[in-house]
Short mmCIF file of C-alpha atoms and ligand atoms in Angstrom, two decimals:
data_model
loop_
_atom_site.label_atom_id
_atom_site.label_comp_id
_atom_site.label_asym_id
_atom_site.label_seq_id
_atom_site.Cartn_x
_atom_site.Cartn_y
_atom_site.Cartn_z
CA MET K 1 -69.61 -5.28 37.53
CA THR K 2 -66.56 -3.55 36.10
CA VAL K 3 -63.36 -4.14 38.01
CA HIS K 4 -60.84 -1.36 37.75
CA PRO K 5 -57.43 -2.73 36.62
CA THR K 6 -55.64 -1.41 39.72
CA GLU K 7 -58.01 -3.38 41.96
CA CYS K 8 -56.77 -6.62 40.40
CA LEU K 9 -53.17 -5.53 40.87
CA LEU K 10 -53.75 -4.67 44.50
CA ARG K 11 -55.25 -8.11 45.12
CA MET K 12 -52.24 -9.77 43.50
CA TYR K 13 -49.82 -7.81 45.69
CA ASP K 14 -51.63 -8.98 48.81
CA GLN K 15 -50.73 -12.58 48.02
CA HIS K 16 -48.77 -14.48 50.60
CA HIS K 17 -45.59 -16.20 49.35
CA ASP K 18 -44.31 -19.65 50.29
CA LEU K 19 -40.75 -20.93 50.16
CA GLU K 20 -41.28 -22.43 46.68
CA ASP K 21 -42.10 -18.97 45.38
CA TYR K 22 -38.42 -18.07 45.86
CA GLN K 23 -36.85 -21.36 44.76
CA SER K 24 -35.61 -21.78 41.21
CA GLY K 25 -33.84 -24.82 39.78
CA VAL K 26 -31.48 -27.26 41.45
CA PRO K 27 -28.24 -25.63 42.59
CA ARG K 28 -25.16 -26.94 40.79
CA TRP K 29 -22.91 -26.39 43.78
CA CYS K 30 -20.93 -29.35 45.14
CA THR K 31 -22.42 -31.41 47.93
CA GLY K 32 -21.52 -29.82 51.24
CA CYS K 33 -20.72 -26.43 49.66
CA GLY K 34 -21.50 -23.64 52.10
CA ASP K 35 -23.32 -21.73 49.37
CA ASN K 36 -26.25 -24.14 49.80
CA GLY K 37 -26.77 -23.03 53.42
CA ILE K 38 -26.58 -19.36 52.48
CA LEU K 39 -29.20 -19.89 49.77
CA ALA K 40 -31.51 -21.68 52.21
CA ALA K 41 -31.21 -18.83 54.74
CA VAL K 42 -31.93 -16.18 52.11
CA GLN K 43 -34.96 -18.01 50.70
CA ARG K 44 -36.37 -18.35 54.23
CA LEU K 45 -35.80 -14.65 54.85
CA CYS K 46 -37.64 -13.71 51.64
CA ARG K 47 -40.54 -15.93 52.69
CA ASP K 48 -40.65 -14.58 56.26
CA GLU K 49 -40.45 -10.96 55.11
CA ASP K 50 -42.95 -11.79 52.35
CA LEU K 51 -40.81 -9.97 49.80
CA ARG K 52 -42.56 -9.58 46.48
CA PRO K 53 -40.48 -11.59 43.98
CA GLU K 54 -41.17 -9.04 41.25
CA LYS K 55 -39.83 -6.30 43.54
CA THR K 56 -36.65 -8.14 44.51
CA VAL K 57 -33.38 -8.47 42.64
CA PHE K 58 -30.23 -10.50 43.30
CA VAL K 59 -27.04 -9.23 41.69
CA SER K 60 -23.75 -11.11 41.43
CA GLY K 61 -20.42 -11.12 39.63
CA ILE K 62 -18.69 -14.32 38.47
CA GLY K 63 -17.73 -17.34 40.56
CA CYS K 64 -19.44 -20.36 42.13
CA SER K 65 -21.13 -18.08 44.66
CA SER K 66 -22.18 -15.72 41.89
CA ARG K 67 -24.53 -18.37 40.49
CA PHE K 68 -26.83 -17.35 43.35
CA PRO K 69 -29.36 -15.31 41.29
CA HIS K 70 -30.10 -18.40 39.15
CA TYR K 71 -31.54 -20.15 42.18
CA MET K 72 -33.82 -17.32 43.30
CA LYS K 73 -37.22 -16.99 41.64
CA THR K 74 -36.89 -13.21 41.66
CA TYR K 75 -35.21 -10.83 39.25
CA GLY K 76 -31.48 -11.40 38.98
CA PHE K 77 -28.38 -10.11 37.25
CA HIS K 78 -25.44 -12.52 36.88
CA GLY K 79 -23.01 -9.84 35.89
CA ILE K 80 -19.32 -9.62 35.09
CA HIS K 81 -16.42 -10.47 37.35
CA GLY K 82 -15.92 -7.87 40.08
CA ARG K 83 -18.79 -5.65 38.96
CA ALA K 84 -21.71 -6.84 41.09
CA LEU K 85 -21.64 -3.72 43.26
CA PRO K 86 -21.72 -1.04 40.53
CA VAL K 87 -24.54 -2.95 38.79
CA ALA K 88 -26.47 -3.07 42.07
CA GLU K 89 -25.86 0.66 42.61
CA GLY K 90 -27.26 1.40 39.15
CA ILE K 91 -30.36 -0.63 39.92
CA ARG K 92 -30.77 1.19 43.23
CA MET K 93 -30.57 4.59 41.53
CA ALA K 94 -33.06 3.69 38.79
CA ARG K 95 -35.45 1.60 40.90
CA PRO K 96 -35.38 2.67 44.56
CA ASP K 97 -38.54 0.62 45.09
CA LEU K 98 -36.70 -2.71 44.68
CA ASN K 99 -35.11 -4.88 47.38
CA VAL K 100 -31.50 -5.21 46.25
CA PHE K 101 -29.24 -8.10 47.33
CA VAL K 102 -25.66 -8.74 46.22
CA ASN K 103 -23.85 -12.08 46.34
CA THR K 104 -20.14 -11.88 45.68
CA GLY K 105 -17.09 -14.10 46.22
CA ASP K 106 -13.76 -13.26 47.85
CA GLY K 107 -12.15 -13.09 44.41
CA ASP K 108 -15.05 -11.16 42.94
CA CYS K 109 -15.21 -8.59 45.74
CA CYS K 110 -11.74 -8.38 47.26
CA SER K 111 -9.56 -8.94 44.19
CA ILE K 112 -10.84 -7.77 40.80
CA GLY K 113 -13.74 -5.84 42.40
CA ALA K 114 -11.79 -4.24 45.25
CA ALA K 115 -12.10 -0.66 43.99
CA HIS K 116 -15.87 -0.99 43.64
CA TRP K 117 -16.10 -2.50 47.11
CA ILE K 118 -14.42 0.52 48.78
CA HIS K 119 -16.61 3.04 46.96
CA ALA K 120 -19.80 1.07 47.51
CA ILE K 121 -19.20 1.19 51.27
CA ARG K 122 -18.66 4.95 51.06
CA TYR K 123 -21.80 5.52 48.97
CA ASN K 124 -23.82 3.49 51.49
CA MET K 125 -26.69 2.74 49.11
CA ASN K 126 -29.49 0.64 50.53
CA MET K 127 -28.64 -2.99 49.74
CA THR K 128 -27.65 -6.23 51.45
CA VAL K 129 -24.21 -7.49 50.44
CA MET K 130 -23.17 -11.06 51.20
CA LEU K 131 -19.50 -11.89 50.76
CA HIS K 132 -19.24 -15.67 50.30
CA ASP K 133 -15.68 -16.00 51.58
CA ASN K 134 -14.33 -19.49 50.91
CA GLN K 135 -10.78 -18.07 50.79
CA ILE K 136 -10.14 -19.48 47.30
CA TYR K 137 -11.18 -19.06 43.69
CA GLY K 138 -13.60 -21.99 43.50
CA LEU K 139 -15.03 -21.77 40.00
CA THR K 140 -11.66 -21.56 38.26
CA LYS K 141 -10.35 -24.52 40.26
CA MET K 142 -8.28 -23.40 43.19
CA GLN K 143 -6.22 -20.27 42.78
CA ALA K 144 -5.27 -18.25 45.87
CA SER K 145 -7.53 -15.26 46.58
CA PRO K 146 -6.69 -12.15 48.63
CA THR K 147 -8.31 -13.75 51.68
CA SER K 148 -6.39 -17.06 51.40
CA PRO K 149 -4.39 -17.63 54.57
CA ARG K 150 -0.59 -17.38 54.51
CA GLY K 151 0.99 -20.70 53.57
CA LEU K 152 -2.04 -21.97 51.61
CA LYS K 153 -0.94 -24.16 48.72
CA SER K 154 -2.95 -23.61 45.56
CA ASN K 155 -2.46 -23.69 41.79
CA THR K 156 -1.04 -20.17 41.85
CA THR K 157 0.87 -20.57 45.13
CA PRO K 158 2.42 -24.07 44.90
CA HIS K 159 4.94 -23.19 47.64
CA GLY K 160 2.27 -21.66 49.86
CA ALA K 161 0.82 -18.13 49.82
CA TYR K 162 3.54 -15.67 50.89
CA LEU K 163 1.26 -12.98 52.30
CA GLU K 164 -1.15 -12.85 55.22
CA GLY K 165 -4.76 -12.94 54.04
CA LEU K 166 -6.59 -9.65 53.64
CA GLN K 167 -9.27 -9.26 56.32
CA PRO K 168 -12.51 -8.04 54.64
CA LEU K 169 -14.04 -6.83 57.89
CA THR K 170 -11.17 -4.55 58.90
CA VAL K 171 -11.00 -3.12 55.38
CA THR K 172 -14.75 -2.40 55.36
CA LEU K 173 -14.65 -0.87 58.83
CA GLY K 174 -11.90 1.50 57.68
CA VAL K 175 -14.00 3.10 54.93
CA GLN K 176 -15.78 6.43 55.42
CA ASN K 177 -19.57 6.13 55.83
CA VAL K 178 -19.53 2.44 56.75
CA SER K 179 -22.90 1.69 58.35
CA PHE K 180 -23.34 -2.07 58.92
CA VAL K 181 -20.74 -4.84 59.21
CA ALA K 182 -21.34 -8.40 60.36
CA GLN K 183 -19.73 -11.80 60.20
CA ALA K 184 -21.43 -15.19 59.90
CA VAL K 185 -20.47 -18.79 59.19
CA ASP K 186 -22.40 -21.06 56.85
CA TRP K 187 -22.60 -23.97 59.32
CA ILE K 188 -24.73 -22.33 62.07
CA PRO K 189 -28.00 -21.84 60.13
CA GLU K 190 -30.00 -20.14 62.87
CA VAL K 191 -27.37 -17.47 63.50
CA LEU K 192 -26.66 -17.09 59.78
CA TYR K 193 -30.35 -16.39 59.23
CA ASP K 194 -30.54 -13.85 62.08
CA ILE K 195 -27.51 -11.97 60.79
CA ILE K 196 -28.74 -11.78 57.19
CA ALA K 197 -32.16 -10.69 58.49
CA ALA K 198 -30.60 -7.87 60.54
CA ALA K 199 -28.57 -6.86 57.49
CA TYR K 200 -31.69 -6.79 55.31
CA ARG K 201 -33.54 -4.60 57.84
CA HIS K 202 -30.73 -2.06 57.99
CA LYS K 203 -31.23 0.98 55.77
CA GLY K 204 -27.94 1.51 53.98
CA LEU K 205 -25.29 -0.87 52.70
CA SER K 206 -25.05 -3.85 55.00
CA PHE K 207 -21.90 -5.91 54.52
CA VAL K 208 -21.96 -9.50 55.75
CA ARG K 209 -18.84 -11.60 55.43
CA ILE K 210 -19.83 -15.26 55.51
CA LEU K 211 -17.12 -17.84 56.07
CA GLN K 212 -18.13 -20.43 53.52
CA ARG K 213 -16.87 -23.97 53.24
CA CYS K 214 -15.48 -25.21 49.92
CA PRO K 215 -15.22 -28.99 50.35
CA GLU K 216 -13.99 -29.38 46.77
CA TRP K 217 -10.71 -27.43 47.06
CA LEU K 218 -10.23 -26.81 50.79
CA PRO K 219 -12.02 -29.77 52.38
CA LYS K 220 -10.53 -29.53 55.86
CA MET K 221 -9.64 -25.88 56.21
CA LEU K 222 -12.50 -24.78 58.46
CA ASP K 223 -12.89 -28.14 60.28
CA PRO K 224 -11.32 -26.96 63.58
CA TRP K 225 -14.01 -24.25 63.84
CA VAL K 226 -16.85 -26.41 62.55
CA HIS K 227 -16.16 -29.17 65.07
CA ASP K 228 -15.34 -27.09 68.16
CA PRO K 229 -18.13 -24.68 69.21
CA LEU K 230 -15.76 -23.01 71.68
CA LYS K 231 -13.77 -21.68 68.73
CA ILE K 232 -16.74 -19.53 67.68
CA MET K 233 -17.14 -16.24 69.57
CA LEU K 234 -20.74 -15.04 69.44
CA LEU K 235 -21.24 -11.29 69.75
CA THR K 236 -24.42 -10.56 71.65
CA HIS K 237 -26.20 -7.34 72.53
CA GLU K 238 -29.73 -6.02 72.90
CA ASN K 239 -29.00 -3.86 69.81
CA GLY K 240 -27.31 -6.73 68.00
CA LEU K 241 -27.71 -10.46 67.95
CA LYS K 242 -30.06 -12.05 70.47
CA LEU K 243 -29.32 -15.73 70.99
CA SER K 244 -31.83 -18.52 71.46
CA PRO K 245 -31.30 -20.72 74.57
CA ASN K 246 -30.27 -23.64 72.33
CA ILE K 247 -27.54 -21.67 70.60
CA SER K 248 -26.34 -20.20 73.91
CA LYS K 249 -26.04 -23.68 75.38
CA VAL K 250 -23.82 -24.96 72.56
CA TYR K 251 -21.79 -21.85 71.76
CA LYS K 252 -20.45 -20.76 75.11
CA THR K 253 -17.69 -18.40 73.98
CA GLN K 254 -19.52 -15.08 73.91
CA GLU K 255 -18.81 -11.38 74.17
CA ARG K 256 -21.30 -8.67 74.92
CA HIS K 257 -20.51 -6.18 72.18
CA ASP K 258 -22.31 -2.90 71.53
CA PRO K 259 -22.48 -2.56 67.71
CA SER K 260 -22.26 1.24 67.96
CA ASN K 261 -18.67 0.93 69.26
CA ILE K 262 -16.54 1.14 66.10
CA ASN K 263 -13.20 0.98 67.91
CA ARG K 264 -14.05 -2.33 69.57
CA ALA K 265 -15.57 -3.51 66.27
CA ARG K 266 -12.20 -2.92 64.58
CA GLU K 267 -10.38 -4.88 67.27
CA ILE K 268 -12.84 -7.77 67.00
CA ALA K 269 -12.61 -7.71 63.20
CA SER K 270 -8.95 -8.62 63.29
CA VAL K 271 -9.49 -11.70 65.50
CA ALA K 272 -9.28 -14.93 63.49
CA ASP K 273 -9.41 -17.49 66.29
CA PRO K 274 -11.95 -17.81 67.81
CA ILE K 275 -14.02 -16.66 64.82
CA PRO K 276 -16.19 -13.68 65.88
CA VAL K 277 -19.77 -14.13 64.69
CA GLY K 278 -22.44 -11.44 64.98
CA ILE K 279 -22.99 -7.76 64.28
CA LEU K 280 -19.74 -5.88 64.65
CA TYR K 281 -20.93 -2.43 63.68
CA HIS K 282 -24.26 -0.75 63.11
CA ASN K 283 -24.92 2.95 62.61
CA PRO K 284 -28.42 3.66 61.26
CA GLU K 285 -27.69 7.41 61.01
CA VAL K 286 -25.32 7.28 58.02
CA PRO K 287 -27.10 8.84 55.02
CA CYS K 288 -27.64 6.81 51.85
CA TYR K 289 -26.25 8.30 48.65
CA GLU K 290 -29.48 7.84 46.71
CA GLU K 291 -31.40 9.87 49.28
CA LEU K 292 -28.83 12.67 49.33
CA ARG K 293 -28.91 12.86 45.55
CA ASP K 294 -32.68 12.68 45.27
CA ALA K 295 -33.33 15.17 48.09
CA GLY K 296 -35.87 17.74 46.95
CA GLN K 297 -36.79 15.84 43.79
CA GLN K 298 -39.17 13.22 45.14
CA ARG K 299 -40.43 10.92 42.41
CA SER K 300 -44.16 10.93 42.70
CA MET K 301 -46.29 8.10 41.35
CA ARG K 302 -47.44 10.52 38.61
CA PHE K 303 -43.82 11.14 37.59
CA ILE K 304 -43.07 7.40 37.38
CA LYS K 305 -46.29 6.68 35.45
CA ALA K 306 -45.59 9.48 32.98
CA GLY K 307 -42.13 8.00 32.33
CA LEU K 308 -43.58 4.54 31.78
CA GLU K 309 -46.28 5.87 29.45
CA ALA K 310 -43.64 7.68 27.39
CA GLU K 311 -41.67 4.42 27.05
CA PHE K 312 -44.76 2.37 26.12
CA ASP K 313 -45.82 5.00 23.58
CA LYS K 314 -42.65 4.31 21.60
CA PHE K 315 -44.08 0.90 20.74
CA THR K 316 -47.57 2.05 19.84
CA VAL K 317 -48.82 0.67 16.52
CA TRP K 318 -51.19 3.18 14.95
CA PRO K 319 -54.03 1.90 12.74
CA GLN K 320 -53.32 2.63 9.07
CA ASP K 321 -56.54 4.46 8.53
CA ALA K 322 -56.16 6.68 11.58
CA ASP K 323 -56.13 10.38 11.07
CA SER K 324 -52.44 11.24 10.65
CA LYS K 325 -52.95 14.37 12.75
CA ALA K 326 -53.77 12.16 15.72
CA GLN K 327 -50.34 10.56 15.64
CA PRO K 328 -47.67 11.99 17.89
CA SER K 329 -44.81 13.75 16.17
CA ALA K 330 -41.54 11.73 16.22
C1 TPP H 401 -12.41 -10.33 33.84
C2 TPP H 401 -12.30 -11.76 34.30
N1 TPP H 401 -11.15 -12.18 34.85
C3 TPP H 401 -11.04 -13.45 35.29
C4 TPP H 401 -12.09 -14.30 35.18
C5 TPP H 401 -11.93 -15.75 35.63
N2 TPP H 401 -12.60 -15.98 36.90
C6 TPP H 401 -13.87 -16.43 36.92
S1 TPP H 401 -14.43 -16.69 38.47
C7 TPP H 401 -12.96 -16.21 39.12
C8 TPP H 401 -12.69 -16.22 40.61
C9 TPP H 401 -13.87 -16.59 41.42
O1 TPP H 401 -13.53 -16.61 42.78
P1 TPP H 401 -14.53 -16.08 43.86
O2 TPP H 401 -14.99 -14.72 43.54
O3 TPP H 401 -13.84 -16.24 45.18
O4 TPP H 401 -15.79 -17.04 43.72
P2 TPP H 401 -15.99 -18.56 44.14
O5 TPP H 401 -15.91 -19.33 42.86
O6 TPP H 401 -14.92 -18.95 45.08
O7 TPP H 401 -17.34 -18.58 44.76
C10 TPP H 401 -12.05 -15.84 38.13
C11 TPP H 401 -10.67 -15.36 38.38
C12 TPP H 401 -13.28 -13.83 34.60
N3 TPP H 401 -14.38 -14.60 34.49
N4 TPP H 401 -13.37 -12.56 34.19
S1 SF4 H 402 -15.91 -25.63 44.04
FE1 SF4 H 402 -16.13 -25.04 46.20
S2 SF4 H 402 -17.24 -23.10 46.17
FE2 SF4 H 402 -17.50 -24.07 44.16
S3 SF4 H 402 -19.44 -25.20 44.32
FE3 SF4 H 402 -17.77 -26.62 44.80
S4 SF4 H 402 -17.58 -26.54 47.03
FE4 SF4 H 402 -18.75 -24.72 46.40
MG1 MG H 403 -14.04 -17.71 46.57
#
């Protein structure tokens, strides 16, 4: 019996994926680094959503956090410092069929990449952006970043940082076309997972700031919040985060917050203590740039196949004895 090639492909796509199908290598992050928890949450999400590895891409810039794509058994692009977002936007334009994730650090996104960050929010292209905010340049060994708190001593601020830290959530919420903003912490895995999952399901650019521990350079900085559950303020709502009874029992500081309320979201965004955790803003109606641009020029399967055939044809090796008339003109 002849099996048509597409039948085999269809069977392959039906495969179920396990956690190992998304795991690649042993992370080189320090023991206790918050990046490990973020990676675990993302791999679980890929497994639970059964994302096809060959249809998924992780994009990053440069930094400890930007090593993320190396540890995902998907496609990945470990790019250049500050340029994760424009690379991801390019991928989105060329391959709207892919799941696009971005992992960026506070230096990568809020310092050298700040201009790209603002415009990416405005373009609202469909991707999940995770800001690993450890409030320091980790990879280059402890220089102050824009989100470092005032007074922080580092290699570039030996007398303490002079300025108040930039707040990534308030900046993001101030940009035209913002559609999804959330905050998570690396040390509450269940809530971290739920927030990244909600971000992934949102159509548009979802921006998740994750407070991430860096035990190497700032070993005690987040300890007060890690050790006192009352210093975490969980944002709950039927259209936002729904808490399990176990989480509710431990984390008792809570606010019922409607994620469609941008004014309250902006107020919450500027609160540093207790740390607000949950979905601050969600507006599913904001159009995505790629859809606005592509409106009226739907790419049919035939169009995509024709493009692929044209590319493959460039590499065709014609038999020497073939009739020269049969060869395509250059
Ligand atoms: C154009 C350019 N400038 C500077 C650097 C040096 N550099 C590499 S990573 C980094 C900062 C990383 O900090 P962050 O984005 O917060 O990532 P983390 O290591 O903390 O995860 C810097 C300044 C570089 N690689 N390229
Ligand atoms: S230096 Fe900090 S951010 Fe980098 S891997 Fe170590 S703990 Fe993580
Ligand atoms: Mg950092």
